[in-house]
Amino acid sequence: MTGRVFVIAEAGVNHDGSLDDARRMIDVAADAGADAVKFQTFQAEQLVTPRAGKAAYQARNTGEDGGQLAMLKALELAQDDHRGLAGHAAARGVRFMSTAFDLDSLAFLSALDMPAIKIPSGDLTWGAMLLAAARLDRPLIVSTGMADLDEIRAALSVIAFGLTRTETPASRADLAAAFDSPEGQERLRECVTLLHCTTEYPAPLAAVNLRAMDVMAETFGLPVGYSDHTLGTSVAIAAVARGATVIEKHFTLDRARPGPDHAASLEPAELAAMIAAIREVEIALGRAAKTPAPEELANRSIARRSLVAARPIAAGETLSLDNLTAKRPADGVSPMDVWPMLGRAATRAYETDEAIEL
């Protein structure tokens, strides 16, 4: 992870099971300037049962109502495929990542050079996965779609236990004690970034609630980011302006393709434009201070005013708001110093617009 916003170009399963397309997606992510390109690693039989139906968006985007198992089987990539993709990403200068959806896949991915382990929103309540991921002692990016604060706290409690203890927890009380401990809190701050997320594809704007990032940051004292499922790029860019340290965004080679996630994904040119905008916002955010920028200083005398005579003033005449005004340039007495001058006698005569002297 870096000090700047870490942008994850989420390839997910938008390769449609094609290794060639997965490689092309790495090229797109690298060309767009992403920090990482992320896939999904799973064995369908370990992820879903035969009775698991599709979500409404999956049925809508794939054009049929069958179960998840057949859909996911068609989207699997083999372990050797992942190794090849990781090598291709390294050659293109973009970090390889993948989300594990089963414990075997997590163990496999842990041997690859990834900048972080990603916990998907759907697995926020899978304690065994959280514990195993924590015990890898790697940076963790935890998505929080569909969750409330209590569920996030429960997940962080498992992670805190895994980061600080070696035994198997006996109860939720054990987990809560690890979360509440100073060591647990310190390790969470060292390892965990929370991602706000709305688990709908595409996510309607009214359901986004970017202010939830503020709530999570204040509640847990952890860095926050945003996993974006909205159409377009504006919400992801706004999340950066609101303090996101990580942005994750789905992309595709062609949004018109059938498949569960294509419809809510960016096409290559859009991905590049979003990342360019994020980098611009990053620069513009600056630092938490209100001081003049060096580039402003030369404009002070041009844009500000000084006290001048509003009309001819005779020597000895009483100075007042009727015969004093403020005009550019700021090369004399500041208009903020007018108040002590009121009621004084002019020390000399002034022509209209002539700068007043103290």
Coordinates of C-alpha atoms in Angstrom, one line a residue, residues 6-355:
F6 CA -4.7 3.0 -3.9
V7 CA -6.8 2.3 -7.0
I8 CA -7.8 -1.3 -7.6
A9 CA -9.1 -2.0 -11.0
E10 CA -11.5 -4.9 -10.3
A11 CA -11.5 -7.4 -13.2
G12 CA -13.4 -9.8 -11.0
V13 CA -15.0 -12.4 -13.3
N14 CA -15.4 -10.1 -16.3
H15 CA -12.9 -12.2 -18.2
D16 CA -15.8 -14.7 -18.6
G17 CA -13.5 -17.6 -18.0
S18 CA -11.1 -16.7 -20.8
L19 CA -7.4 -16.5 -19.8
D20 CA -6.6 -14.4 -22.9
D21 CA -9.2 -11.8 -21.9
A22 CA -7.9 -11.9 -18.3
R23 CA -4.5 -11.0 -19.7
R24 CA -6.0 -8.2 -21.8
M25 CA -7.7 -6.8 -18.7
I26 CA -4.3 -6.6 -17.0
D27 CA -3.0 -4.6 -19.9
V28 CA -6.0 -2.3 -19.7
A29 CA -5.5 -1.8 -15.9
A30 CA -1.8 -1.1 -16.4
D31 CA -2.4 1.3 -19.2
A32 CA -5.1 3.2 -17.2
G33 CA -2.6 3.7 -14.3
A34 CA -4.2 1.5 -11.7
D35 CA -2.2 0.5 -8.7
A36 CA -3.5 -3.1 -8.8
V37 CA -5.7 -5.3 -10.9
K38 CA -7.9 -7.7 -9.0
F39 CA -9.5 -11.0 -9.9
Q40 CA -11.6 -13.5 -8.0
T41 CA -10.3 -17.0 -7.0
F42 CA -12.8 -19.7 -6.1
Q43 CA -13.8 -23.3 -6.5
A44 CA -17.5 -23.1 -7.2
E45 CA -18.4 -26.2 -5.2
Q46 CA -16.9 -24.7 -2.1
L47 CA -18.6 -21.4 -2.6
V48 CA -22.3 -22.3 -3.3
T49 CA -24.6 -25.2 -3.0
P50 CA -26.7 -26.5 -6.0
R51 CA -29.7 -24.8 -4.5
A52 CA -28.2 -21.3 -4.5
G53 CA -30.1 -19.1 -6.8
K54 CA -28.9 -16.0 -8.6
A55 CA -29.3 -12.6 -7.2
A56 CA -31.8 -10.5 -9.1
Y57 CA -29.0 -8.4 -10.7
Q58 CA -27.2 -11.6 -11.8
A59 CA -30.3 -13.1 -13.4
R60 CA -30.9 -9.7 -15.1
N61 CA -27.3 -9.3 -16.3
T62 CA -26.8 -12.9 -17.5
G63 CA -30.3 -13.1 -19.1
E64 CA -31.3 -16.3 -17.4
D65 CA -32.5 -17.4 -14.0
G66 CA -30.4 -20.6 -13.4
G67 CA -28.5 -21.2 -10.2
Q68 CA -25.2 -19.7 -9.2
L69 CA -23.2 -23.0 -9.4
A70 CA -23.3 -23.4 -13.2
M71 CA -22.6 -19.7 -13.6
L72 CA -19.6 -19.7 -11.3
K73 CA -18.2 -23.0 -12.8
A74 CA -17.9 -21.2 -16.1
L75 CA -16.0 -18.3 -14.6
E76 CA -13.3 -20.3 -12.7
L77 CA -9.6 -19.9 -13.4
A78 CA -7.1 -22.6 -12.5
Q79 CA -4.3 -22.0 -10.0
D80 CA -1.7 -22.1 -12.9
D81 CA -3.8 -19.4 -14.6
H82 CA -3.5 -17.2 -11.6
R83 CA 0.3 -17.7 -11.4
G84 CA 0.5 -16.7 -15.1
L85 CA -1.6 -13.7 -14.6
A86 CA 0.5 -12.6 -11.6
G87 CA 3.6 -12.8 -13.7
H88 CA 2.0 -10.9 -16.5
A89 CA 0.9 -8.2 -14.1
A90 CA 4.4 -7.9 -12.7
A91 CA 5.8 -7.5 -16.2
R92 CA 3.3 -4.7 -16.9
G93 CA 4.1 -2.9 -13.6
V94 CA 0.7 -3.3 -11.9
R95 CA 0.2 -5.2 -8.7
F96 CA -1.7 -8.5 -8.9
M97 CA -4.6 -9.2 -6.5
S98 CA -7.4 -11.7 -6.2
T99 CA -10.2 -12.2 -3.7
A100 CA -10.4 -15.7 -2.3
F101 CA -13.9 -17.1 -1.8
D102 CA -12.8 -20.3 -0.1
L103 CA -10.1 -21.3 2.4
D104 CA -8.1 -23.4 -0.1
S105 CA -8.0 -20.4 -2.5
L106 CA -6.9 -18.2 0.4
A107 CA -4.0 -20.5 1.2
F108 CA -3.1 -20.6 -2.5
L109 CA -3.2 -16.8 -2.9
S110 CA -1.2 -16.2 0.3
A111 CA 1.9 -17.5 -1.6
L112 CA 1.6 -14.9 -4.3
D113 CA 3.0 -11.4 -4.1
M114 CA -0.1 -9.4 -3.4
P115 CA -0.2 -6.0 -1.6
A116 CA -3.2 -7.0 0.5
I117 CA -5.7 -9.7 1.2
K118 CA -9.3 -8.7 0.2
I119 CA -12.3 -9.8 2.3
P120 CA -15.4 -9.5 0.2
S121 CA -18.6 -8.1 1.6
G122 CA -20.4 -11.5 1.4
D123 CA -17.8 -13.0 3.7
L124 CA -17.8 -10.4 6.4
T125 CA -19.7 -12.9 8.6
W126 CA -17.6 -15.9 7.8
G127 CA -15.5 -16.2 11.0
A128 CA -13.2 -18.9 9.8
M129 CA -12.3 -17.0 6.7
L130 CA -11.6 -13.8 8.7
L131 CA -9.5 -15.7 11.2
A132 CA -7.4 -17.5 8.5
A133 CA -6.9 -14.2 6.6
A134 CA -5.8 -12.4 9.8
R135 CA -3.3 -15.1 10.6
L136 CA -1.5 -14.5 7.3
D137 CA -0.4 -11.2 9.0
R138 CA -0.8 -9.2 5.8
P139 CA -2.6 -6.0 5.0
L140 CA -6.3 -6.6 4.9
I141 CA -8.9 -4.7 2.9
V142 CA -12.4 -5.5 4.3
S143 CA -15.5 -4.7 2.3
T144 CA -18.6 -3.9 4.3
G145 CA -21.5 -4.1 1.9
M146 CA -24.8 -5.1 3.4
A147 CA -23.3 -4.6 7.0
D148 CA -24.2 -2.5 9.9
L149 CA -21.7 -1.2 12.5
D150 CA -22.3 -4.2 14.9
E151 CA -21.5 -6.7 12.1
I152 CA -18.4 -4.7 11.2
R153 CA -17.3 -4.7 14.8
A154 CA -17.9 -8.4 15.1
A155 CA -15.7 -9.0 12.0
L156 CA -13.0 -6.8 13.3
S157 CA -13.1 -8.7 16.6
V158 CA -12.3 -12.0 14.7
I159 CA -9.5 -10.2 12.9
A160 CA -8.1 -8.8 16.1
F161 CA -8.2 -12.2 17.7
G162 CA -6.4 -13.7 14.7
L163 CA -3.7 -10.9 14.8
T164 CA -3.0 -11.3 18.5
R165 CA -3.8 -14.9 19.6
T166 CA -2.8 -18.3 18.3
E167 CA -5.5 -20.5 19.9
T168 CA -9.1 -21.1 18.6
P169 CA -11.6 -18.7 20.1
A170 CA -14.1 -20.3 22.4
S171 CA -16.8 -17.7 22.2
R172 CA -17.8 -14.2 21.0
A173 CA -16.6 -12.9 24.3
D174 CA -13.0 -14.1 23.5
L175 CA -13.3 -12.2 20.2
A176 CA -14.7 -9.1 21.8
A177 CA -11.8 -9.1 24.4
A178 CA -9.3 -9.2 21.6
F179 CA -11.0 -6.3 19.8
D180 CA -11.1 -4.2 23.0
S181 CA -7.5 -4.9 24.0
P182 CA -4.8 -2.2 23.3
E183 CA -2.8 -4.8 21.3
G184 CA -5.8 -5.7 19.2
Q185 CA -6.6 -2.1 18.4
E186 CA -3.0 -1.4 17.5
R187 CA -2.8 -4.4 15.2
L188 CA -6.1 -3.5 13.5
R189 CA -4.7 0.0 12.8
E190 CA -1.6 -1.5 11.4
C191 CA -3.3 -4.0 9.1
V192 CA -6.9 -3.2 8.2
T193 CA -8.6 -0.8 5.8
L194 CA -12.4 -0.8 5.7
L195 CA -14.2 -0.3 2.4
H196 CA -17.7 1.2 2.3
C197 CA -19.8 -0.6 -0.3
T198 CA -23.4 -0.9 -1.6
T199 CA -23.9 -4.5 -2.7
E200 CA -26.1 -4.0 -5.7
Y201 CA -25.0 -4.0 -9.4
P202 CA -25.4 -1.3 -10.4
A203 CA -25.9 0.6 -7.1
P204 CA -28.5 3.4 -7.3
L205 CA -27.1 6.8 -6.2
A206 CA -29.7 7.1 -3.4
A207 CA -28.3 3.9 -1.9
V208 CA -24.6 5.0 -1.9
N209 CA -24.5 7.0 1.4
L210 CA -20.8 8.1 1.2
R211 CA -21.1 9.6 4.7
A212 CA -21.0 6.1 6.0
M213 CA -17.2 6.3 5.3
D214 CA -17.0 9.1 7.9
V215 CA -19.0 7.0 10.4
M216 CA -16.8 4.0 10.0
A217 CA -13.6 6.1 10.3
E218 CA -14.9 7.8 13.5
T219 CA -16.2 4.6 15.0
F220 CA -13.3 2.3 14.4
G221 CA -10.3 4.6 13.9
L222 CA -9.3 2.8 10.8
P223 CA -8.5 4.1 7.3
V224 CA -11.5 3.8 5.0
G225 CA -12.1 3.5 1.3
Y226 CA -14.9 2.8 -1.2
S227 CA -15.8 -0.1 -3.4
D228 CA -17.9 1.4 -6.1
H229 CA -20.8 -0.3 -7.9
T230 CA -22.5 2.7 -9.3
L231 CA -22.6 3.6 -13.0
G232 CA -20.0 6.1 -14.1
T233 CA -17.1 7.6 -12.2
S234 CA -18.4 10.5 -10.3
V235 CA -19.1 8.7 -7.0
A236 CA -15.7 7.1 -6.9
I237 CA -14.1 10.5 -7.5
A238 CA -16.3 12.1 -4.8
A239 CA -15.2 9.3 -2.4
V240 CA -11.6 10.3 -2.8
A241 CA -12.5 13.9 -2.0
R242 CA -14.3 12.6 1.1
G243 CA -11.1 10.8 2.3
A244 CA -11.1 7.4 0.7
T245 CA -7.7 5.8 0.9
V246 CA -8.6 2.9 -1.4
I247 CA -10.9 2.9 -4.4
E248 CA -12.1 -0.3 -6.0
K249 CA -14.0 -0.2 -9.3
H250 CA -15.1 -2.9 -11.7
F251 CA -14.1 -2.7 -15.3
T252 CA -14.7 -4.7 -18.4
L253 CA -13.5 -5.0 -21.9
D254 CA -17.0 -4.5 -23.2
R255 CA -20.0 -3.5 -21.1
A256 CA -22.4 -5.1 -23.6
R257 CA -21.2 -8.6 -22.8
P258 CA -23.5 -10.9 -20.9
G259 CA -22.3 -11.8 -17.5
P260 CA -23.1 -10.9 -13.8
D261 CA -20.9 -7.8 -13.5
H262 CA -20.4 -6.3 -16.9
A263 CA -23.3 -3.9 -16.8
A264 CA -22.0 -2.1 -13.7
S265 CA -18.4 -1.9 -14.9
L266 CA -16.3 0.8 -16.6
E267 CA -15.0 0.3 -20.1
P268 CA -11.2 0.9 -20.7
A269 CA -11.4 4.6 -21.6
E270 CA -13.6 5.3 -18.6
L271 CA -11.3 3.5 -16.2
A272 CA -8.4 5.6 -17.4
A273 CA -10.4 8.8 -17.1
M274 CA -11.5 7.9 -13.6
I275 CA -8.0 7.2 -12.4
A276 CA -6.7 10.4 -14.0
A277 CA -9.5 12.4 -12.2
I278 CA -8.6 10.6 -8.9
R279 CA -5.0 11.7 -9.2
E280 CA -6.1 15.3 -9.9
V281 CA -8.3 15.3 -6.8
E282 CA -5.4 13.8 -4.8
I283 CA -3.2 16.8 -5.7
A284 CA -6.0 19.3 -5.1
L285 CA -6.8 17.9 -1.6
G286 CA -3.4 19.2 -0.3
R287 CA -3.0 19.3 3.4
A288 CA -5.2 20.1 6.4
A289 CA -4.2 23.8 6.7
K290 CA -5.6 27.1 5.6
T291 CA -2.7 29.3 4.5
P292 CA -2.1 31.2 1.3
A293 CA -0.6 29.1 -1.5
P294 CA 2.7 30.5 -2.7
E295 CA 1.1 31.1 -6.0
E296 CA -1.4 33.5 -4.4
L297 CA 1.0 35.8 -2.7
A298 CA 1.9 37.9 -5.7
N299 CA -1.8 38.6 -6.2
R300 CA -2.5 40.1 -2.8
S301 CA -1.6 43.6 -3.8
I302 CA -3.6 43.3 -7.0
A303 CA -6.8 41.7 -5.6
R304 CA -7.0 43.4 -2.2
R305 CA -7.7 47.1 -1.3
S306 CA -6.2 50.0 0.7
L307 CA -7.7 53.1 2.1
V308 CA -8.1 56.0 -0.2
A309 CA -9.9 59.4 -0.3
A310 CA -13.5 58.9 -1.5
R311 CA -13.5 62.6 -2.5
P312 CA -11.1 65.6 -1.9
I313 CA -10.3 66.0 1.7
A314 CA -9.0 69.2 3.2
A315 CA -6.2 69.3 5.7
G316 CA -7.6 69.2 9.2
E317 CA -11.0 67.8 8.0
T318 CA -12.4 65.0 10.2
L319 CA -11.9 61.6 8.6
S320 CA -15.2 59.5 8.3
L321 CA -16.8 56.7 6.4
D322 CA -18.1 59.5 4.1
N323 CA -14.7 60.7 2.9
L324 CA -12.8 57.4 3.1
T325 CA -13.2 54.3 0.9
A326 CA -11.2 51.3 -0.1
K327 CA -9.9 50.5 -3.6
R328 CA -7.3 48.4 -5.3
P329 CA -4.3 48.1 -5.2
A330 CA -3.4 47.1 -1.6
D331 CA -0.3 49.3 -1.5
G332 CA -1.3 51.4 1.5
V333 CA -3.2 51.3 4.8
S334 CA -5.4 48.2 5.1
P335 CA -9.1 48.8 5.2
M336 CA -9.2 46.7 8.3
D337 CA -7.5 49.6 10.1
V338 CA -10.1 52.2 9.2
W339 CA -11.8 52.2 12.6
P340 CA -9.1 53.9 14.7
M341 CA -8.8 56.6 12.0
L342 CA -12.5 57.7 12.2
G343 CA -12.8 61.1 14.0
R344 CA -9.2 62.0 13.4
A345 CA -8.2 65.2 11.6
A346 CA -6.6 64.7 8.2
T347 CA -2.8 65.6 8.6
R348 CA -2.8 67.0 5.0
A349 CA -5.0 67.5 2.0
Y350 CA -5.9 64.5 -0.2
E351 CA -7.1 64.3 -3.8
T352 CA -9.8 61.7 -4.8
D353 CA -8.3 58.2 -4.8
E354 CA -5.1 59.3 -3.2
A355 CA -3.8 56.7 -0.6

